[in-house]
PDB file of C-alpha atoms and ligand atoms in Angstrom:
ATOM      1  CA  UNK A   1     -47.009 -87.767 -69.273  1.00 73.00           C
ATOM      2  CA  UNK A   2     -45.716 -85.182 -66.808  1.00 89.00           C
ATOM      3  CA  UNK A   3     -46.785 -85.539 -63.208  1.00 96.00           C
ATOM      4  CA  UNK A   4     -48.931 -82.625 -62.090  1.00 98.00           C
ATOM      5  CA  UNK A   5     -49.248 -81.123 -58.611  1.00 98.00           C
ATOM      6  CA  UNK A   6     -51.838 -78.759 -57.161  1.00 98.00           C
ATOM      7  CA  UNK A   7     -51.254 -75.810 -54.843  1.00 98.00           C
ATOM      8  CA  UNK A   8     -53.675 -73.586 -52.946  1.00 98.00           C
ATOM      9  CA  UNK A   9     -52.639 -70.515 -51.045  1.00 98.00           C
ATOM     10  CA  UNK A  10     -55.804 -69.630 -49.193  1.00 97.00           C
ATOM     11  CA  UNK A  11     -55.876 -66.067 -47.892  1.00 94.00           C
ATOM     12  CA  UNK A  12     -58.511 -63.916 -46.266  1.00 89.00           C
ATOM     13  CA  UNK A  13     -58.971 -61.819 -49.417  1.00 91.00           C
ATOM     14  CA  UNK A  14     -58.030 -64.233 -52.196  1.00 95.00           C
ATOM     15  CA  UNK A  15     -57.277 -67.855 -52.986  1.00 97.00           C
ATOM     16  CA  UNK A  16     -54.421 -68.503 -55.394  1.00 98.00           C
ATOM     17  CA  UNK A  17     -54.699 -71.903 -57.077  1.00 98.00           C
ATOM     18  CA  UNK A  18     -52.044 -73.324 -59.352  1.00 98.00           C
ATOM     19  CA  UNK A  19     -50.974 -76.481 -61.154  1.00 98.00           C
ATOM     20  CA  UNK A  20     -47.329 -77.266 -61.902  1.00 98.00           C
ATOM     21  CA  UNK A  21     -45.150 -80.100 -63.113  1.00 98.00           C
ATOM     22  CA  UNK A  22     -42.332 -81.761 -61.195  1.00 97.00           C
ATOM     23  CA  UNK A  23     -39.871 -78.985 -62.056  1.00 97.00           C
ATOM     24  CA  UNK A  24     -42.342 -76.396 -60.709  1.00 96.00           C
ATOM     25  CA  UNK A  25     -43.170 -75.022 -64.158  1.00 96.00           C
ATOM     26  CA  UNK A  26     -46.610 -73.469 -63.742  1.00 97.00           C
ATOM     27  CA  UNK A  27     -49.204 -74.951 -66.085  1.00 97.00           C
ATOM     28  CA  UNK A  28     -52.071 -72.715 -64.938  1.00 98.00           C
ATOM     29  CA  UNK A  29     -52.669 -70.305 -62.108  1.00 98.00           C
ATOM     30  CA  UNK A  30     -55.755 -68.384 -61.016  1.00 98.00           C
ATOM     31  CA  UNK A  31     -56.799 -66.026 -58.268  1.00 98.00           C
ATOM     32  CA  UNK A  32     -60.282 -66.346 -56.755  1.00 97.00           C
ATOM     33  CA  UNK A  33     -61.797 -63.854 -54.307  1.00 96.00           C
ATOM     34  CA  UNK A  34     -62.471 -65.264 -50.836  1.00 96.00           C
ATOM     35  CA  UNK A  35     -66.269 -65.270 -50.601  1.00 96.00           C
ATOM     36  CA  UNK A  36     -68.419 -67.778 -48.737  1.00 97.00           C
ATOM     37  CA  UNK A  37     -66.959 -71.329 -48.723  1.00 97.00           C
ATOM     38  CA  UNK A  38     -69.573 -72.791 -51.109  1.00 96.00           C
ATOM     39  CA  UNK A  39     -68.799 -70.220 -53.801  1.00 97.00           C
ATOM     40  CA  UNK A  40     -65.043 -70.077 -53.398  1.00 98.00           C
ATOM     41  CA  UNK A  41     -64.551 -73.831 -53.017  1.00 98.00           C
ATOM     42  CA  UNK A  42     -66.859 -74.449 -55.990  1.00 98.00           C
ATOM     43  CA  UNK A  43     -64.479 -72.394 -58.135  1.00 98.00           C
ATOM     44  CA  UNK A  44     -61.419 -74.088 -56.617  1.00 98.00           C
ATOM     45  CA  UNK A  45     -62.814 -77.523 -57.433  1.00 98.00           C
ATOM     46  CA  UNK A  46     -63.762 -76.629 -61.011  1.00 98.00           C
ATOM     47  CA  UNK A  47     -60.254 -75.277 -61.537  1.00 98.00           C
ATOM     48  CA  UNK A  48     -58.540 -78.484 -60.414  1.00 98.00           C
ATOM     49  CA  UNK A  49     -61.087 -80.857 -62.011  1.00 98.00           C
ATOM     50  CA  UNK A  50     -59.478 -80.264 -65.388  1.00 97.00           C
ATOM     51  CA  UNK A  51     -56.291 -81.985 -64.236  1.00 98.00           C
ATOM     52  CA  UNK A  52     -55.185 -85.424 -63.097  1.00 97.00           C
ATOM     53  CA  UNK A  53     -53.180 -84.395 -60.021  1.00 98.00           C
ATOM     54  CA  UNK A  54     -50.849 -86.706 -58.082  1.00 98.00           C
ATOM     55  CA  UNK A  55     -50.794 -84.619 -54.870  1.00 98.00           C
ATOM     56  CA  UNK A  56     -51.794 -81.224 -53.533  1.00 98.00           C
ATOM     57  CA  UNK A  57     -50.329 -78.749 -51.057  1.00 98.00           C
ATOM     58  CA  UNK A  58     -52.575 -76.320 -49.192  1.00 98.00           C
ATOM     59  CA  UNK A  59     -51.352 -73.346 -47.165  1.00 98.00           C
ATOM     60  CA  UNK A  60     -54.298 -71.690 -45.493  1.00 97.00           C
ATOM     61  CA  UNK A  61     -55.145 -68.643 -43.425  1.00 95.00           C
ATOM     62  CA  UNK A  62     -56.009 -69.679 -39.919  1.00 89.00           C
ATOM     63  CA  UNK A  63     -56.211 -70.577 -37.256  1.00 93.00           C
ATOM     64  CA  UNK A  64     -56.404 -74.088 -38.689  1.00 96.00           C
ATOM     65  CA  UNK A  65     -56.331 -77.566 -37.174  1.00 97.00           C
ATOM     66  CA  UNK A  66     -53.122 -79.354 -38.224  1.00 95.00           C
ATOM     67  CA  UNK A  67     -53.143 -81.938 -35.442  1.00 94.00           C
ATOM     68  CA  UNK A  68     -53.637 -85.241 -37.289  1.00 91.00           C
ATOM     69  CA  UNK A  69     -55.061 -86.869 -34.119  1.00 93.00           C
ATOM     70  CA  UNK A  70     -57.811 -84.307 -33.857  1.00 95.00           C
ATOM     71  CA  UNK A  71     -61.417 -84.887 -34.960  1.00 96.00           C
ATOM     72  CA  UNK A  72     -61.334 -81.518 -36.708  1.00 97.00           C
ATOM     73  CA  UNK A  73     -57.995 -82.045 -38.522  1.00 97.00           C
ATOM     74  CA  UNK A  74     -58.100 -80.102 -41.785  1.00 98.00           C
ATOM     75  CA  UNK A  75     -60.598 -77.522 -40.530  1.00 98.00           C
ATOM     76  CA  UNK A  76     -60.307 -73.771 -40.416  1.00 97.00           C
ATOM     77  CA  UNK A  77     -61.203 -73.213 -36.766  1.00 95.00           C
ATOM     78  CA  UNK A  78     -61.761 -69.978 -34.874  1.00 91.00           C
ATOM     79  CA  UNK A  79     -61.686 -67.396 -37.672  1.00 88.00           C
ATOM     80  CA  UNK A  80     -63.813 -64.253 -37.534  1.00 86.00           C
ATOM     81  CA  UNK A  81     -64.197 -64.588 -41.319  1.00 89.00           C
ATOM     82  CA  UNK A  82     -67.914 -65.087 -42.048  1.00 90.00           C
ATOM     83  CA  UNK A  83     -68.781 -68.618 -43.171  1.00 95.00           C
ATOM     84  CA  UNK A  84     -65.309 -70.099 -42.652  1.00 97.00           C
ATOM     85  CA  UNK A  85     -65.416 -70.746 -38.913  1.00 96.00           C
ATOM     86  CA  UNK A  86     -65.218 -74.524 -38.269  1.00 97.00           C
ATOM     87  CA  UNK A  87     -65.108 -75.212 -42.008  1.00 97.00           C
ATOM     88  CA  UNK A  88     -63.817 -78.604 -43.172  1.00 98.00           C
ATOM     89  CA  UNK A  89     -61.456 -77.309 -45.848  1.00 98.00           C
ATOM     90  CA  UNK A  90     -59.338 -80.405 -46.352  1.00 98.00           C
ATOM     91  CA  UNK A  91     -62.306 -82.802 -46.115  1.00 98.00           C
ATOM     92  CA  UNK A  92     -64.158 -80.908 -48.847  1.00 98.00           C
ATOM     93  CA  UNK A  93     -61.236 -81.416 -51.238  1.00 98.00           C
ATOM     94  CA  UNK A  94     -60.569 -85.011 -50.157  1.00 98.00           C
ATOM     95  CA  UNK A  95     -64.181 -85.882 -50.971  1.00 98.00           C
ATOM     96  CA  UNK A  96     -63.572 -84.636 -54.506  1.00 98.00           C
ATOM     97  CA  UNK A  97     -59.957 -85.707 -55.203  1.00 98.00           C
ATOM     98  CA  UNK A  98     -58.544 -88.825 -53.556  1.00 98.00           C
ATOM     99  CA  UNK A  99     -54.847 -87.872 -53.520  1.00 98.00           C
ATOM    100  CA  UNK A 100     -52.208 -87.143 -50.837  1.00 98.00           C
ATOM    101  CA  UNK A 101     -52.440 -83.674 -49.306  1.00 98.00           C
ATOM    102  CA  UNK A 102     -50.016 -81.456 -47.449  1.00 97.00           C
ATOM    103  CA  UNK A 103     -52.004 -79.179 -45.117  1.00 97.00           C
ATOM    104  CA  UNK A 104     -50.387 -76.298 -43.299  1.00 97.00           C
ATOM    105  CA  UNK A 105     -50.637 -72.590 -42.513  1.00 96.00           C
ATOM    106  CA  UNK A 106     -50.117 -69.876 -45.154  1.00 96.00           C
ATOM    107  CA  UNK A 107     -46.965 -68.757 -43.376  1.00 97.00           C
ATOM    108  CA  UNK A 108     -45.560 -72.275 -42.970  1.00 97.00           C
ATOM    109  CA  UNK A 109     -46.040 -72.720 -46.725  1.00 97.00           C
ATOM    110  CA  UNK A 110     -44.110 -69.523 -47.396  1.00 98.00           C
ATOM    111  CA  UNK A 111     -41.420 -70.476 -44.867  1.00 98.00           C
ATOM    112  CA  UNK A 112     -40.943 -73.790 -46.666  1.00 98.00           C
ATOM    113  CA  UNK A 113     -40.801 -72.101 -50.087  1.00 98.00           C
ATOM    114  CA  UNK A 114     -38.180 -69.616 -48.858  1.00 98.00           C
ATOM    115  CA  UNK A 115     -36.141 -72.415 -47.259  1.00 98.00           C
ATOM    116  CA  UNK A 116     -36.049 -74.583 -50.375  1.00 98.00           C
ATOM    117  CA  UNK A 117     -35.895 -71.971 -53.134  1.00 97.00           C
ATOM    118  CA  UNK A 118     -35.605 -68.491 -51.643  1.00 98.00           C
ATOM    119  CA  UNK A 119     -33.848 -66.388 -49.032  1.00 98.00           C
ATOM    120  CA  UNK A 120     -33.063 -69.369 -46.757  1.00 98.00           C
ATOM    121  CA  UNK A 121     -31.952 -71.727 -49.552  1.00 98.00           C
ATOM    122  CA  UNK A 122     -29.355 -74.168 -48.305  1.00 97.00           C
ATOM    123  CA  UNK A 123     -30.385 -73.794 -44.642  1.00 98.00           C
ATOM    124  CA  UNK A 124     -32.120 -76.514 -42.626  1.00 98.00           C
ATOM    125  CA  UNK A 125     -34.118 -74.082 -40.505  1.00 98.00           C
ATOM    126  CA  UNK A 126     -35.735 -70.681 -40.858  1.00 98.00           C
ATOM    127  CA  UNK A 127     -38.490 -68.491 -39.551  1.00 98.00           C
ATOM    128  CA  UNK A 128     -40.665 -66.554 -41.983  1.00 98.00           C
ATOM    129  CA  UNK A 129     -42.542 -63.518 -40.682  1.00 98.00           C
ATOM    130  CA  UNK A 130     -45.108 -61.631 -42.706  1.00 97.00           C
ATOM    131  CA  UNK A 131     -45.839 -58.090 -41.576  1.00 97.00           C
ATOM    132  CA  UNK A 132     -48.956 -56.778 -43.267  1.00 95.00           C
ATOM    133  CA  UNK A 133     -52.582 -56.387 -42.201  1.00 93.00           C
ATOM    134  CA  UNK A 134     -51.704 -58.907 -39.517  1.00 94.00           C
ATOM    135  CA  UNK A 135     -48.448 -60.548 -38.476  1.00 97.00           C
ATOM    136  CA  UNK A 136     -47.926 -64.265 -38.937  1.00 96.00           C
ATOM    137  CA  UNK A 137     -44.941 -66.529 -38.638  1.00 97.00           C
ATOM    138  CA  UNK A 138     -44.029 -69.893 -40.099  1.00 97.00           C
ATOM    139  CA  UNK A 139     -41.199 -72.094 -38.875  1.00 97.00           C
ATOM    140  CA  UNK A 140     -39.100 -74.769 -40.564  1.00 97.00           C
ATOM    141  CA  UNK A 141     -36.868 -76.941 -38.370  1.00 97.00           C
ATOM    142  CA  UNK A 142     -34.747 -79.798 -39.754  1.00 97.00           C
ATOM    143  CA  UNK A 143     -36.271 -79.090 -43.200  1.00 96.00           C
ATOM    144  CA  UNK A 144     -39.778 -79.764 -41.891  1.00 95.00           C
ATOM    145  CA  UNK A 145     -42.522 -77.287 -41.110  1.00 95.00           C
ATOM    146  CA  UNK A 146     -42.991 -77.047 -37.384  1.00 93.00           C
ATOM    147  CA  UNK A 147     -46.237 -78.420 -36.031  1.00 85.00           C
ATOM    148  CA  UNK A 148     -46.995 -79.492 -32.501  1.00 84.00           C
ATOM    149  CA  UNK A 149     -50.334 -79.520 -30.740  1.00 87.00           C
ATOM    150  CA  UNK A 150     -51.122 -76.644 -33.055  1.00 89.00           C
ATOM    151  CA  UNK A 151     -49.118 -74.288 -35.226  1.00 92.00           C
ATOM    152  CA  UNK A 152     -46.943 -71.355 -34.189  1.00 94.00           C
ATOM    153  CA  UNK A 153     -48.681 -67.987 -33.735  1.00 94.00           C
ATOM    154  CA  UNK A 154     -45.617 -65.773 -33.703  1.00 97.00           C
ATOM    155  CA  UNK A 155     -47.685 -62.681 -34.459  1.00 97.00           C
ATOM    156  CA  UNK A 156     -49.012 -62.861 -30.924  1.00 97.00           C
ATOM    157  CA  UNK A 157     -45.722 -62.816 -29.058  1.00 98.00           C
ATOM    158  CA  UNK A 158     -46.238 -60.525 -26.082  1.00 98.00           C
ATOM    159  CA  UNK A 159     -44.026 -57.438 -26.365  1.00 98.00           C
ATOM    160  CA  UNK A 160     -42.143 -55.164 -24.026  1.00 98.00           C
ATOM    161  CA  UNK A 161     -43.300 -51.685 -25.037  1.00 97.00           C
ATOM    162  CA  UNK A 162     -40.911 -49.179 -26.614  1.00 98.00           C
ATOM    163  CA  UNK A 163     -40.249 -46.493 -23.944  1.00 96.00           C
ATOM    164  CA  UNK A 164     -41.512 -43.697 -26.227  1.00 96.00           C
ATOM    165  CA  UNK A 165     -44.516 -45.565 -27.597  1.00 97.00           C
ATOM    166  CA  UNK A 166     -47.792 -44.191 -26.291  1.00 96.00           C
ATOM    167  CA  UNK A 167     -49.899 -46.416 -28.539  1.00 97.00           C
ATOM    168  CA  UNK A 168     -51.634 -49.112 -26.497  1.00 95.00           C
ATOM    169  CA  UNK A 169     -51.811 -51.794 -29.172  1.00 97.00           C
ATOM    170  CA  UNK A 170     -54.802 -53.029 -31.170  1.00 96.00           C
ATOM    171  CA  UNK A 171     -54.926 -56.836 -30.825  1.00 96.00           C
ATOM    172  CA  UNK A 172     -58.441 -57.738 -29.630  1.00 94.00           C
ATOM    173  CA  UNK A 173     -56.968 -60.613 -27.585  1.00 94.00           C
ATOM    174  CA  UNK A 174     -53.761 -59.123 -26.105  1.00 96.00           C
ATOM    175  CA  UNK A 175     -53.642 -55.416 -27.018  1.00 97.00           C
ATOM    176  CA  UNK A 176     -49.852 -55.046 -27.028  1.00 96.00           C
ATOM    177  CA  UNK A 177     -48.616 -58.219 -28.708  1.00 98.00           C
ATOM    178  CA  UNK A 178     -46.416 -58.069 -31.843  1.00 98.00           C
ATOM    179  CA  UNK A 179     -49.399 -57.848 -34.211  1.00 97.00           C
ATOM    180  CA  UNK A 180     -51.150 -55.369 -31.914  1.00 98.00           C
ATOM    181  CA  UNK A 181     -48.141 -53.029 -31.976  1.00 98.00           C
ATOM    182  CA  UNK A 182     -46.365 -53.617 -35.292  1.00 98.00           C
ATOM    183  CA  UNK A 183     -48.887 -54.653 -38.000  1.00 97.00           C
ATOM    184  CA  UNK A 184     -49.589 -52.182 -40.828  1.00 97.00           C
ATOM    185  CA  UNK A 185     -52.855 -51.018 -39.208  1.00 97.00           C
ATOM    186  CA  UNK A 186     -51.040 -50.555 -35.850  1.00 98.00           C
ATOM    187  CA  UNK A 187     -48.384 -48.352 -37.498  1.00 98.00           C
ATOM    188  CA  UNK A 188     -51.138 -46.336 -39.163  1.00 98.00           C
ATOM    189  CA  UNK A 189     -53.200 -45.890 -35.993  1.00 98.00           C
ATOM    190  CA  UNK A 190     -50.101 -44.813 -34.028  1.00 98.00           C
ATOM    191  CA  UNK A 191     -49.458 -42.124 -36.689  1.00 97.00           C
ATOM    192  CA  UNK A 192     -53.009 -40.806 -36.519  1.00 97.00           C
ATOM    193  CA  UNK A 193     -54.274 -42.595 -39.613  1.00 97.00           C
ATOM    194  CA  UNK A 194     -51.439 -41.926 -42.109  1.00 97.00           C
ATOM    195  CA  UNK A 195     -51.005 -44.884 -44.476  1.00 97.00           C
ATOM    196  CA  UNK A 196     -47.872 -46.883 -43.648  1.00 97.00           C
ATOM    197  CA  UNK A 197     -46.503 -46.482 -47.171  1.00 97.00           C
ATOM    198  CA  UNK A 198     -46.884 -42.691 -46.899  1.00 98.00           C
ATOM    199  CA  UNK A 199     -44.832 -42.312 -43.701  1.00 98.00           C
ATOM    200  CA  UNK A 200     -41.399 -40.784 -44.548  1.00 97.00           C
ATOM    201  CA  UNK A 201     -38.475 -43.207 -44.303  1.00 97.00           C
ATOM    202  CA  UNK A 202     -36.713 -41.142 -41.615  1.00 97.00           C
ATOM    203  CA  UNK A 203     -39.792 -40.930 -39.356  1.00 97.00           C
ATOM    204  CA  UNK A 204     -39.442 -42.159 -35.769  1.00 97.00           C
ATOM    205  CA  UNK A 205     -42.326 -44.542 -36.575  1.00 98.00           C
ATOM    206  CA  UNK A 206     -39.855 -46.875 -38.335  1.00 98.00           C
ATOM    207  CA  UNK A 207     -37.529 -46.918 -35.309  1.00 98.00           C
ATOM    208  CA  UNK A 208     -40.438 -47.992 -33.116  1.00 98.00           C
ATOM    209  CA  UNK A 209     -41.487 -50.570 -35.727  1.00 98.00           C
ATOM    210  CA  UNK A 210     -37.924 -51.898 -35.941  1.00 98.00           C
ATOM    211  CA  UNK A 211     -37.729 -52.138 -32.147  1.00 98.00           C
ATOM    212  CA  UNK A 212     -40.727 -54.501 -32.054  1.00 99.00           C
ATOM    213  CA  UNK A 213     -39.626 -56.585 -35.047  1.00 98.00           C
ATOM    214  CA  UNK A 214     -36.136 -56.832 -33.530  1.00 99.00           C
ATOM    215  CA  UNK A 215     -37.611 -57.888 -30.207  1.00 98.00           C
ATOM    216  CA  UNK A 216     -39.483 -60.673 -32.006  1.00 98.00           C
ATOM    217  CA  UNK A 217     -36.192 -61.697 -33.655  1.00 98.00           C
ATOM    218  CA  UNK A 218     -34.540 -61.855 -30.214  1.00 98.00           C
ATOM    219  CA  UNK A 219     -37.371 -64.025 -28.880  1.00 98.00           C
ATOM    220  CA  UNK A 220     -37.114 -66.308 -31.919  1.00 98.00           C
ATOM    221  CA  UNK A 221     -33.336 -66.500 -31.621  1.00 98.00           C
ATOM    222  CA  UNK A 222     -33.430 -67.573 -27.984  1.00 98.00           C
ATOM    223  CA  UNK A 223     -36.259 -70.086 -28.488  1.00 97.00           C
ATOM    224  CA  UNK A 224     -35.477 -71.599 -31.912  1.00 97.00           C
ATOM    225  CA  UNK A 225     -31.965 -70.469 -32.903  1.00 97.00           C
ATOM    226  CA  UNK A 226     -32.896 -70.548 -36.594  1.00 98.00           C
ATOM    227  CA  UNK A 227     -30.351 -70.094 -39.389  1.00 98.00           C
ATOM    228  CA  UNK A 228     -32.388 -67.286 -41.011  1.00 98.00           C
ATOM    229  CA  UNK A 229     -35.226 -64.943 -40.180  1.00 98.00           C
ATOM    230  CA  UNK A 230     -37.013 -63.902 -43.382  1.00 98.00           C
ATOM    231  CA  UNK A 231     -39.436 -60.955 -43.536  1.00 98.00           C
ATOM    232  CA  UNK A 232     -42.264 -60.648 -46.069  1.00 97.00           C
ATOM    233  CA  UNK A 233     -45.561 -58.726 -46.270  1.00 95.00           C
ATOM    234  CA  UNK A 234     -46.363 -55.151 -47.273  1.00 95.00           C
ATOM    235  CA  UNK A 235     -44.643 -53.408 -44.348  1.00 97.00           C
ATOM    236  CA  UNK A 236     -41.317 -55.144 -44.984  1.00 97.00           C
ATOM    237  CA  UNK A 237     -41.194 -53.467 -48.413  1.00 97.00           C
ATOM    238  CA  UNK A 238     -39.814 -50.501 -46.404  1.00 98.00           C
ATOM    239  CA  UNK A 239     -36.184 -51.432 -46.990  1.00 97.00           C
ATOM    240  CA  UNK A 240     -34.874 -48.869 -44.469  1.00 98.00           C
ATOM    241  CA  UNK A 241     -36.342 -51.121 -41.778  1.00 98.00           C
ATOM    242  CA  UNK A 242     -33.710 -53.827 -42.205  1.00 98.00           C
ATOM    243  CA  UNK A 243     -30.662 -51.903 -40.913  1.00 98.00           C
ATOM    244  CA  UNK A 244     -32.854 -50.542 -38.087  1.00 98.00           C
ATOM    245  CA  UNK A 245     -34.039 -54.023 -37.120  1.00 98.00           C
ATOM    246  CA  UNK A 246     -30.486 -55.396 -37.159  1.00 98.00           C
ATOM    247  CA  UNK A 247     -29.178 -52.491 -34.990  1.00 98.00           C
ATOM    248  CA  UNK A 248     -31.966 -52.833 -32.479  1.00 98.00           C
ATOM    249  CA  UNK A 249     -31.587 -56.627 -32.463  1.00 98.00           C
ATOM    250  CA  UNK A 250     -27.905 -56.234 -31.594  1.00 98.00           C
ATOM    251  CA  UNK A 251     -28.731 -53.905 -28.707  1.00 98.00           C
ATOM    252  CA  UNK A 252     -31.593 -56.028 -27.377  1.00 98.00           C
ATOM    253  CA  UNK A 253     -29.828 -59.411 -27.639  1.00 98.00           C
ATOM    254  CA  UNK A 254     -26.819 -57.736 -26.015  1.00 98.00           C
ATOM    255  CA  UNK A 255     -24.318 -60.356 -27.162  1.00 97.00           C
ATOM    256  CA  UNK A 256     -25.938 -63.180 -25.221  1.00 98.00           C
ATOM    257  CA  UNK A 257     -25.635 -65.824 -27.946  1.00 97.00           C
ATOM    258  CA  UNK A 258     -23.786 -65.916 -31.252  1.00 97.00           C
ATOM    259  CA  UNK A 259     -25.844 -65.537 -34.435  1.00 98.00           C
ATOM    260  CA  UNK A 260     -24.976 -65.557 -38.118  1.00 98.00           C
ATOM    261  CA  UNK A 261     -23.739 -62.139 -39.391  1.00 98.00           C
ATOM    262  CA  UNK A 262     -26.827 -59.945 -39.084  1.00 98.00           C
ATOM    263  CA  UNK A 263     -26.921 -58.886 -42.755  1.00 98.00           C
ATOM    264  CA  UNK A 264     -27.361 -62.596 -43.604  1.00 98.00           C
ATOM    265  CA  UNK A 265     -29.523 -63.464 -40.606  1.00 98.00           C
ATOM    266  CA  UNK A 266     -32.375 -60.916 -40.777  1.00 98.00           C
ATOM    267  CA  UNK A 267     -33.317 -60.651 -44.448  1.00 98.00           C
ATOM    268  CA  UNK A 268     -36.194 -59.841 -46.829  1.00 98.00           C
ATOM    269  CA  UNK A 269     -38.026 -62.530 -48.819  1.00 98.00           C
ATOM    270  CA  UNK A 270     -36.513 -63.635 -52.104  1.00 98.00           C
ATOM    271  CA  UNK A 271     -39.612 -65.204 -53.678  1.00 96.00           C
ATOM    272  CA  UNK A 272     -41.986 -62.309 -53.019  1.00 91.00           C
ATOM    273  CA  UNK A 273     -45.611 -63.285 -53.436  1.00 89.00           C
ATOM    274  CA  UNK A 274     -44.708 -66.716 -54.883  1.00 94.00           C
ATOM    275  CA  UNK A 275     -43.230 -68.152 -51.676  1.00 95.00           C
ATOM    276  CA  UNK A 276     -46.509 -69.714 -50.531  1.00 96.00           C
ATOM    277  CA  UNK A 277     -47.402 -71.370 -53.830  1.00 98.00           C
ATOM    278  CA  UNK A 278     -43.864 -72.709 -54.316  1.00 98.00           C
ATOM    279  CA  UNK A 279     -43.925 -74.049 -50.746  1.00 98.00           C
ATOM    280  CA  UNK A 280     -47.234 -75.794 -51.472  1.00 98.00           C
ATOM    281  CA  UNK A 281     -45.865 -77.556 -54.560  1.00 98.00           C
ATOM    282  CA  UNK A 282     -42.777 -78.725 -52.670  1.00 98.00           C
ATOM    283  CA  UNK A 283     -44.841 -79.949 -49.719  1.00 98.00           C
ATOM    284  CA  UNK A 284     -47.163 -81.771 -52.153  1.00 98.00           C
ATOM    285  CA  UNK A 285     -44.143 -83.511 -53.682  1.00 98.00           C
ATOM    286  CA  UNK A 286     -42.952 -84.576 -50.227  1.00 96.00           C
ATOM    287  CA  UNK A 287     -46.388 -86.041 -49.471  1.00 96.00           C
ATOM    288  CA  UNK A 288     -46.379 -87.977 -52.712  1.00 95.00           C
ATOM    289  CA  UNK A 289     -42.925 -89.397 -51.895  1.00 93.00           C
ATOM    290  CA  UNK A 290     -44.087 -90.448 -48.406  1.00 90.00           C
ATOM    291  CA  UNK A 291     -46.920 -92.519 -49.846  1.00 81.00           C
TER     292      UNK A 291
HETATM  293  P1  LIG B 301     -52.215 -58.588 -46.387  1.00 51.13           P
HETATM  294  O1  LIG B 301     -51.513 -58.681 -45.080  1.00 51.13           O
HETATM  295  O2  LIG B 301     -53.562 -57.961 -46.264  1.00 51.13           O
HETATM  296  O3  LIG B 301     -52.199 -59.839 -47.174  1.00 51.13           O
HETATM  297  P2  LIG B 301     -50.044 -56.780 -47.129  1.00 51.13           P
HETATM  298  O4  LIG B 301     -48.950 -57.706 -46.735  1.00 51.13           O
HETATM  299  O5  LIG B 301     -49.839 -55.918 -48.341  1.00 51.13           O
HETATM  300  O6  LIG B 301     -51.403 -57.549 -47.345  1.00 51.13           O
HETATM  301  O7  LIG B 301     -50.328 -55.850 -45.884  1.00 51.13           O
HETATM  302  C1  LIG B 301     -51.150 -54.724 -45.921  1.00 51.13           C
HETATM  303  C2  LIG B 301     -50.657 -53.736 -44.870  1.00 51.13           C
HETATM  304  O8  LIG B 301     -49.289 -53.396 -45.152  1.00 51.13           O
HETATM  305  C3  LIG B 301     -51.441 -52.430 -44.839  1.00 51.13           C
HETATM  306  O9  LIG B 301     -51.527 -51.960 -43.507  1.00 51.13           O
HETATM  307  C4  LIG B 301     -50.576 -51.507 -45.693  1.00 51.13           C
HETATM  308  O10 LIG B 301     -50.726 -50.166 -45.325  1.00 51.13           O
HETATM  309  C5  LIG B 301     -49.174 -52.018 -45.404  1.00 51.13           C
HETATM  310  N1  LIG B 301     -48.302 -51.834 -46.579  1.00 51.13           N
HETATM  311  C6  LIG B 301     -48.496 -52.345 -47.814  1.00 51.13           C
HETATM  312  N2  LIG B 301     -47.500 -51.954 -48.641  1.00 51.13           N
HETATM  313  C7  LIG B 301     -46.666 -51.183 -47.902  1.00 51.13           C
HETATM  314  C8  LIG B 301     -45.453 -50.482 -48.159  1.00 51.13           C
HETATM  315  N3  LIG B 301     -44.886 -50.468 -49.366  1.00 51.13           N
HETATM  316  N4  LIG B 301     -44.886 -49.823 -47.126  1.00 51.13           N
HETATM  317  C9  LIG B 301     -45.439 -49.813 -45.897  1.00 51.13           C
HETATM  318  N5  LIG B 301     -46.567 -50.433 -45.605  1.00 51.13           N
HETATM  319  C10 LIG B 301     -47.190 -51.116 -46.583  1.00 51.13           C
HETATM  320 ZN1  LIG B 302     -52.401 -60.714 -30.038  1.00 51.13          ZN
END
């Protein structure tokens, strides 16, 4: 019988759960709204109960505790999301299914999926940045998702402000960090409430947006020197951003270190909305092999 793996991409608005075989053929996939933990996790468990899984990969919204020495390893920690603060996500599943688990952030899951099967295929390292309602970043180094005391929070890189930008930033913690200045809601607030997808492609708003995303790419280049920087999320569907980001990156880095050719270095996602789930399956397979 085929070996089956589980995957959960846990987001603030929905949970995507899926089961696949070793070749990543999807057997079943569902989407569950993110309600209170008891309701949502009840549905997650009944979905997976139908299968005999050998391992599971979970990529969750955060912040989450991924420090295996910590007493709250496997928890969602300081989220403002009602009911989920200090919730033992991994423990709840472990109590139900005694199998190996990969546990990481939503963006690390997507970064891993893109590295193995998507825009960074063939590379050993990449950074994945999602630019949507918030900004998050996942990092793969030496083919492993990066985890230290905690996980990266690239969305909160502190930014140097664009000289023409009068918008103060909307991050409740830092005001003018990357997320505070360049998330979808930040773009919209700067433009007086116009939806990001309704702003014309030649509007100055995209130059300002590109300046911040390029600045993040410079910071990532000088700290991590990845082989690829991959952009996902709703805002990065604005394809005109990519040449603008690359131009601004060139100016801001100012030739300090060599990088891959920019058209291959700063790129859009290849797996779209599947990156996270694919990453989860691959991480689950790694966990099973480790055992
Ligand atoms: P989420 O981050 O909530 O999972 P998205 O990645 O779609 O979902 O991000 C939503 C944000 O991205 C909103 O601010 C929305 O206005 C913006 N957005 C979504 N699609 C586009 C688009 N095609 N162009 C520009 N902005 C978009
Ligand atoms: Zn911030």
